[in-house]
mmCIF file of C-alpha atoms in Angstrom:
data_model
loop_
_atom_site.group_PDB
_atom_site.id
_atom_site.type_symbol
_atom_site.label_atom_id
_atom_site.label_comp_id
_atom_site.label_asym_id
_atom_site.label_seq_id
_atom_site.Cartn_x
_atom_site.Cartn_y
_atom_site.Cartn_z
ATOM 1 C CA UNK A 24 0.073 -0.145 0.409
ATOM 2 C CA UNK A 25 1.144 3.677 -0.718
ATOM 3 C CA UNK A 26 1.362 6.197 2.073
ATOM 4 C CA UNK A 27 -1.946 8.019 0.601
ATOM 5 C CA UNK A 28 -4.149 4.015 1.002
ATOM 6 C CA UNK A 29 -2.728 3.639 4.568
ATOM 7 C CA UNK A 30 -3.723 7.124 5.633
ATOM 8 C CA UNK A 31 -7.129 6.537 4.012
ATOM 9 C CA UNK A 32 -7.576 3.482 5.755
ATOM 10 C CA UNK A 33 -6.544 5.211 8.427
ATOM 11 C CA UNK A 34 -8.641 7.931 8.277
ATOM 12 C CA UNK A 35 -12.176 5.813 7.811
ATOM 13 C CA UNK A 36 -10.494 3.446 10.809
ATOM 14 C CA UNK A 37 -10.930 6.380 13.061
ATOM 15 C CA UNK A 38 -14.090 7.971 11.840
ATOM 16 C CA UNK A 39 -16.481 4.652 11.858
ATOM 17 C CA UNK A 40 -14.569 4.236 15.392
ATOM 18 C CA UNK A 41 -15.590 7.580 16.790
ATOM 19 C CA UNK A 42 -19.924 7.000 14.595
ATOM 20 C CA UNK A 43 -19.760 3.408 16.352
ATOM 21 C CA UNK A 44 -19.268 3.684 20.059
ATOM 22 C CA UNK A 45 -19.976 8.111 20.425
ATOM 23 C CA UNK A 46 -16.880 9.255 21.373
ATOM 24 C CA UNK A 47 -14.353 11.503 19.895
ATOM 25 C CA UNK A 48 -11.243 9.594 17.695
ATOM 26 C CA UNK A 49 -8.094 11.604 16.629
ATOM 27 C CA UNK A 50 -5.541 11.380 14.072
ATOM 28 C CA UNK A 51 -1.834 12.683 14.836
ATOM 29 C CA UNK A 52 -0.986 16.220 13.122
ATOM 30 C CA UNK A 53 -1.855 16.623 9.152
ATOM 31 C CA UNK A 54 0.616 18.503 6.569
ATOM 32 C CA UNK A 55 -1.232 20.372 4.108
ATOM 33 C CA UNK A 56 -1.415 17.078 1.382
ATOM 34 C CA UNK A 57 -2.679 14.981 4.349
ATOM 35 C CA UNK A 58 -5.538 17.463 4.958
ATOM 36 C CA UNK A 59 -6.031 18.007 1.559
ATOM 37 C CA UNK A 60 -6.761 14.061 1.125
ATOM 38 C CA UNK A 61 -9.159 13.475 4.220
ATOM 39 C CA UNK A 62 -10.594 16.598 2.681
ATOM 40 C CA UNK A 63 -11.589 15.126 -0.650
ATOM 41 C CA UNK A 64 -12.396 11.787 1.040
ATOM 42 C CA UNK A 65 -15.168 12.895 2.463
ATOM 43 C CA UNK A 66 -17.118 14.320 -0.217
ATOM 44 C CA UNK A 67 -16.110 11.420 -2.425
ATOM 45 C CA UNK A 68 -17.163 8.530 -0.439
ATOM 46 C CA UNK A 69 -20.563 7.531 -0.030
ATOM 47 C CA UNK A 70 -19.415 5.679 2.885
ATOM 48 C CA UNK A 71 -18.104 8.921 4.846
ATOM 49 C CA UNK A 72 -21.507 10.633 4.153
ATOM 50 C CA UNK A 73 -23.572 11.629 7.173
ATOM 51 C CA UNK A 74 -19.794 11.399 9.458
ATOM 52 C CA UNK A 75 -18.258 14.456 10.693
ATOM 53 C CA UNK A 76 -14.763 15.666 11.658
ATOM 54 C CA UNK A 77 -12.935 19.583 12.793
ATOM 55 C CA UNK A 78 -9.473 20.573 12.260
ATOM 56 C CA UNK A 79 -7.415 22.009 14.684
ATOM 57 C CA UNK A 80 -3.950 22.854 15.084
ATOM 58 C CA UNK A 81 -3.615 24.821 18.723
ATOM 59 C CA UNK A 82 -4.655 27.626 17.697
ATOM 60 C CA UNK A 83 -6.844 29.026 14.737
ATOM 61 C CA UNK A 84 -4.083 29.565 11.493
ATOM 62 C CA UNK A 85 -2.420 26.550 11.749
ATOM 63 C CA UNK A 86 -1.181 25.103 8.901
ATOM 64 C CA UNK A 87 -0.622 21.180 10.538
ATOM 65 C CA UNK A 88 -3.780 19.829 12.069
ATOM 66 C CA UNK A 89 -5.317 17.557 13.433
ATOM 67 C CA UNK A 90 -8.605 16.086 12.925
ATOM 68 C CA UNK A 91 -11.023 14.776 15.584
ATOM 69 C CA UNK A 92 -13.384 12.395 13.764
ATOM 70 C CA UNK A 93 -17.550 12.728 15.458
ATOM 71 C CA UNK A 94 -20.173 15.035 16.087
ATOM 72 C CA UNK A 95 -21.080 17.695 19.205
ATOM 73 C CA UNK A 96 -24.293 17.082 18.621
ATOM 74 C CA UNK A 97 -25.093 13.349 18.987
ATOM 75 C CA UNK A 98 -22.377 12.454 21.703
ATOM 76 C CA UNK A 99 -23.771 15.342 23.798
ATOM 77 C CA UNK A 100 -20.292 17.343 24.697
ATOM 78 C CA UNK A 101 -17.330 19.059 22.410
ATOM 79 C CA UNK A 102 -14.603 17.576 21.797
ATOM 80 C CA UNK A 103 -11.028 18.468 23.319
ATOM 81 C CA UNK A 104 -7.910 18.325 20.939
ATOM 82 C CA UNK A 105 -4.638 16.643 23.077
ATOM 83 C CA UNK A 106 -2.667 19.485 21.954
ATOM 84 C CA UNK A 107 -0.579 21.027 24.250
ATOM 85 C CA UNK A 108 2.128 23.651 23.144
ATOM 86 C CA UNK A 109 5.223 23.956 24.286
ATOM 87 C CA UNK A 110 7.461 27.263 24.753
ATOM 88 C CA UNK A 111 11.518 26.641 24.364
ATOM 89 C CA UNK A 112 13.068 29.851 24.733
ATOM 90 C CA UNK A 113 17.162 30.104 24.898
ATOM 91 C CA UNK A 114 18.830 30.228 28.699
ATOM 92 C CA UNK A 115 21.019 33.386 27.403
ATOM 93 C CA UNK A 116 19.365 34.755 24.877
ATOM 94 C CA UNK A 117 22.834 37.507 24.309
ATOM 95 C CA UNK A 118 24.680 33.947 23.673
ATOM 96 C CA UNK A 119 22.668 32.828 21.766
ATOM 97 C CA UNK A 120 22.718 31.682 18.415
ATOM 98 C CA UNK A 121 19.719 32.510 15.925
ATOM 99 C CA UNK A 122 16.728 30.063 15.611
ATOM 100 C CA UNK A 123 14.802 28.635 12.560
ATOM 101 C CA UNK A 124 11.958 26.878 12.090
ATOM 102 C CA UNK A 125 14.364 24.306 10.392
ATOM 103 C CA UNK A 126 16.468 24.233 13.536
ATOM 104 C CA UNK A 127 13.135 23.435 16.311
ATOM 105 C CA UNK A 128 12.231 20.945 14.306
ATOM 106 C CA UNK A 129 15.101 18.996 13.387
ATOM 107 C CA UNK A 130 16.258 18.867 17.466
ATOM 108 C CA UNK A 131 12.416 17.239 18.196
ATOM 109 C CA UNK A 132 12.841 15.199 15.535
ATOM 110 C CA UNK A 133 16.746 13.641 17.087
ATOM 111 C CA UNK A 134 14.830 12.996 20.176
ATOM 112 C CA UNK A 135 13.059 10.463 17.936
ATOM 113 C CA UNK A 136 9.749 11.021 18.143
ATOM 114 C CA UNK A 137 7.764 11.333 14.705
ATOM 115 C CA UNK A 138 6.830 15.005 12.817
ATOM 116 C CA UNK A 139 3.054 13.668 12.968
ATOM 117 C CA UNK A 140 3.635 14.455 17.017
ATOM 118 C CA UNK A 141 4.480 17.821 15.980
ATOM 119 C CA UNK A 142 2.078 20.476 14.919
ATOM 120 C CA UNK A 143 3.096 24.051 14.006
ATOM 121 C CA UNK A 144 6.149 26.010 15.305
ATOM 122 C CA UNK A 145 6.100 29.825 15.392
ATOM 123 C CA UNK A 146 9.277 31.666 16.272
ATOM 124 C CA UNK A 147 9.139 35.111 17.746
ATOM 125 C CA UNK A 148 11.947 37.283 18.730
ATOM 126 C CA UNK A 149 14.346 34.242 18.876
ATOM 127 C CA UNK A 150 12.103 31.968 20.893
ATOM 128 C CA UNK A 151 9.508 29.063 19.588
ATOM 129 C CA UNK A 152 5.972 27.940 21.013
ATOM 130 C CA UNK A 153 5.539 23.696 19.348
ATOM 131 C CA UNK A 154 2.548 23.001 19.019
ATOM 132 C CA UNK A 155 2.596 18.573 19.569
ATOM 133 C CA UNK A 156 0.990 15.831 20.694
ATOM 134 C CA UNK A 157 -0.054 15.886 24.642
ATOM 135 C CA UNK A 158 1.728 12.557 25.169
ATOM 136 C CA UNK A 159 4.665 13.631 23.683
ATOM 137 C CA UNK A 160 5.159 16.959 25.928
ATOM 138 C CA UNK A 161 6.594 16.180 29.071
ATOM 139 C CA UNK A 162 9.093 13.845 26.840
ATOM 140 C CA UNK A 163 9.976 17.224 24.790
ATOM 141 C CA UNK A 164 10.276 18.598 27.687
ATOM 142 C CA UNK A 165 12.897 16.464 29.650
ATOM 143 C CA UNK A 166 14.294 15.318 26.552
ATOM 144 C CA UNK A 167 14.824 18.792 24.616
ATOM 145 C CA UNK A 168 18.535 20.430 26.101
ATOM 146 C CA UNK A 169 19.868 21.780 23.319
ATOM 147 C CA UNK A 170 19.051 23.364 19.656
ATOM 148 C CA UNK A 171 21.456 23.721 17.233
ATOM 149 C CA UNK A 172 24.672 25.031 19.702
ATOM 150 C CA UNK A 173 22.468 27.206 22.405
ATOM 151 C CA UNK A 174 21.588 25.831 25.896
ATOM 152 C CA UNK A 175 17.038 25.994 25.861
ATOM 153 C CA UNK A 176 14.622 25.383 28.027
ATOM 154 C CA UNK A 177 11.228 24.385 28.007
ATOM 155 C CA UNK A 178 8.309 26.156 29.694
ATOM 156 C CA UNK A 179 4.408 24.635 28.705
ATOM 157 C CA UNK A 180 2.010 27.530 28.078
ATOM 158 C CA UNK A 181 -1.393 26.114 27.680
ATOM 159 C CA UNK A 182 -3.149 29.270 28.799
ATOM 160 C CA UNK A 183 -3.501 31.894 27.095
ATOM 161 C CA UNK A 184 -1.062 31.276 24.389
ATOM 162 C CA UNK A 185 -0.755 34.870 22.646
ATOM 163 C CA UNK A 186 1.273 33.992 19.649
ATOM 164 C CA UNK A 187 0.103 36.344 16.823
ATOM 165 C CA UNK A 188 0.443 35.230 13.507
ATOM 166 C CA UNK A 189 2.950 38.257 11.356
ATOM 167 C CA UNK A 190 0.909 39.010 8.404
ATOM 168 C CA UNK A 191 1.764 41.827 5.114
ATOM 169 C CA UNK A 192 -1.080 43.587 3.657
ATOM 170 C CA UNK A 193 0.226 44.265 0.338
ATOM 171 C CA UNK A 194 -1.542 46.328 -2.951
ATOM 172 C CA UNK A 195 -0.349 44.236 -6.138
ATOM 173 C CA UNK A 196 -1.052 44.254 -9.675
ATOM 174 C CA UNK A 197 -1.724 41.654 -11.639
ATOM 175 C CA UNK A 198 -3.266 40.388 -15.378
ATOM 176 C CA UNK A 199 -5.492 37.506 -14.366
ATOM 177 C CA UNK A 200 -6.640 35.832 -11.062
ATOM 178 C CA UNK A 201 -5.023 33.041 -11.923
ATOM 179 C CA UNK A 202 -3.214 30.925 -9.232
ATOM 180 C CA UNK A 203 0.271 30.906 -11.205
ATOM 181 C CA UNK A 204 -0.340 34.500 -11.408
ATOM 182 C CA UNK A 205 -0.580 35.632 -7.811
ATOM 183 C CA UNK A 206 2.147 32.913 -6.868
ATOM 184 C CA UNK A 207 4.567 34.284 -9.146
ATOM 185 C CA UNK A 208 4.254 38.248 -7.640
ATOM 186 C CA UNK A 209 3.705 37.231 -4.347
ATOM 187 C CA UNK A 210 7.057 34.853 -4.190
ATOM 188 C CA UNK A 211 8.630 37.413 -6.886
ATOM 189 C CA UNK A 212 8.314 33.640 -9.361
ATOM 190 C CA UNK A 213 8.319 33.242 -13.355
ATOM 191 C CA UNK A 214 4.853 31.812 -14.364
ATOM 192 C CA UNK A 215 6.929 28.666 -15.731
ATOM 193 C CA UNK A 216 7.782 28.452 -11.733
ATOM 194 C CA UNK A 217 4.663 29.002 -10.621
ATOM 195 C CA UNK A 218 3.428 26.459 -12.924
ATOM 196 C CA UNK A 219 6.158 24.050 -11.735
ATOM 197 C CA UNK A 220 5.146 24.306 -8.201
ATOM 198 C CA UNK A 221 1.249 23.371 -9.144
ATOM 199 C CA UNK A 222 2.309 20.680 -11.211
ATOM 200 C CA UNK A 223 4.737 18.973 -8.390
ATOM 201 C CA UNK A 224 1.293 19.309 -6.062
ATOM 202 C CA UNK A 225 3.169 21.869 -4.140
ATOM 203 C CA UNK A 226 0.646 24.087 -3.895
ATOM 204 C CA UNK A 227 -2.819 24.541 -1.571
ATOM 205 C CA UNK A 228 -5.776 26.354 -1.722
ATOM 206 C CA UNK A 229 -8.084 26.400 1.143
ATOM 207 C CA UNK A 230 -6.094 23.056 2.696
ATOM 208 C CA UNK A 231 -7.472 21.147 -0.856
ATOM 209 C CA UNK A 232 -4.681 20.218 -3.774
ATOM 210 C CA UNK A 233 -4.485 23.110 -6.701
ATOM 211 C CA UNK A 234 -4.547 20.687 -9.505
ATOM 212 C CA UNK A 235 -4.637 23.286 -11.841
ATOM 213 C CA UNK A 236 -2.624 26.267 -12.603
ATOM 214 C CA UNK A 237 -5.821 28.071 -14.835
ATOM 215 C CA UNK A 238 -7.317 27.634 -11.202
ATOM 216 C CA UNK A 239 -8.837 30.824 -10.729
ATOM 217 C CA UNK A 240 -8.910 32.048 -6.935
ATOM 218 C CA UNK A 241 -11.669 33.588 -5.242
ATOM 219 C CA UNK A 242 -11.966 36.097 -2.561
ATOM 220 C CA UNK A 243 -10.071 34.484 0.845
ATOM 221 C CA UNK A 244 -8.923 32.134 -0.873
ATOM 222 C CA UNK A 245 -5.636 31.104 1.372
ATOM 223 C CA UNK A 246 -3.153 29.741 -1.003
ATOM 224 C CA UNK A 247 0.001 27.452 0.641
ATOM 225 C CA UNK A 248 2.528 26.578 -1.131
ATOM 226 C CA UNK A 249 5.277 24.558 -0.068
ATOM 227 C CA UNK A 250 8.573 26.433 0.714
ATOM 228 C CA UNK A 251 7.773 29.192 -0.018
ATOM 229 C CA UNK A 252 4.625 30.171 2.490
ATOM 230 C CA UNK A 253 1.178 30.987 2.631
ATOM 231 C CA UNK A 254 -1.094 33.785 1.808
ATOM 232 C CA UNK A 255 -5.400 34.924 1.519
ATOM 233 C CA UNK A 256 -6.450 37.453 -1.162
ATOM 234 C CA UNK A 257 -8.427 39.529 -0.163
ATOM 235 C CA UNK A 258 -10.519 41.277 -2.630
ATOM 236 C CA UNK A 259 -9.962 42.985 -6.407
ATOM 237 C CA UNK A 260 -9.726 46.522 -5.508
ATOM 238 C CA UNK A 261 -9.964 48.046 -9.233
ATOM 239 C CA UNK A 262 -9.018 47.405 -13.644
ATOM 240 C CA UNK A 263 -6.361 49.998 -14.775
ATOM 241 C CA UNK A 264 -6.607 50.857 -18.159
ATOM 242 C CA UNK A 265 -4.231 48.834 -19.657
ATOM 243 C CA UNK A 266 -6.760 45.883 -18.109
ATOM 244 C CA UNK A 267 -4.543 44.451 -14.904
ATOM 245 C CA UNK A 268 -6.369 43.697 -11.514
ATOM 246 C CA UNK A 269 -4.992 45.749 -8.598
ATOM 247 C CA UNK A 270 -5.546 43.290 -6.023
ATOM 248 C CA UNK A 271 -4.793 42.984 -2.135
ATOM 249 C CA UNK A 272 -3.257 40.328 -0.160
ATOM 250 C CA UNK A 273 -2.534 39.497 2.918
ATOM 251 C CA UNK A 274 0.846 37.799 3.276
ATOM 252 C CA UNK A 275 2.214 35.265 5.913
ATOM 253 C CA UNK A 276 5.389 36.566 7.033
#
């Protein structure tokens, strides 16, 4: 079986288990590609009709999310995602290396955990907020002592998490609302490069894999480009005399 087939089988198993036993079941953290598979499965498979799921990654706007299967109206209680947040900070900021996302992720994975146990990682002021499966929290906090050459402390910070997502609002000119057009403009790429990203299934619109570079975006569509980031098409402001479109986008920084 391929990895996709294994994922589909697991999703079906968890969804039916929740339905038959009247309690919530949860996946690990899913990547955008895996979330796309889940969403398409619930649309395409007749046996999934009537089953419910929710996606959540620890706070609103997360890219990597868990899926919870179940229905609050039927079960009579709200699901509680098994997610916790760890604040990772250098012991002495003055002497700390400049920490990047890959440094934090690499250090955590080197402890022996798997990617599905780890959600989004947000960097703020050379510290990191890491979402993880709650069963891994104690293990990570007990064992993560260094990132790169920097000694770090780990603090549980589930209450009053204040991680604002940095966005840049920008007005850009495009010839059309094709997704490859906007990707090229936002990330300063050629149209060919943008089309290659779509062809290689590295582009997602509202967490579903984009199959066509010619896909026309609608207002508030969220576009994720693996390796580059995310942006949201907000609205078209006006059409210029030359027929181009002046549009507003929010770009995740």
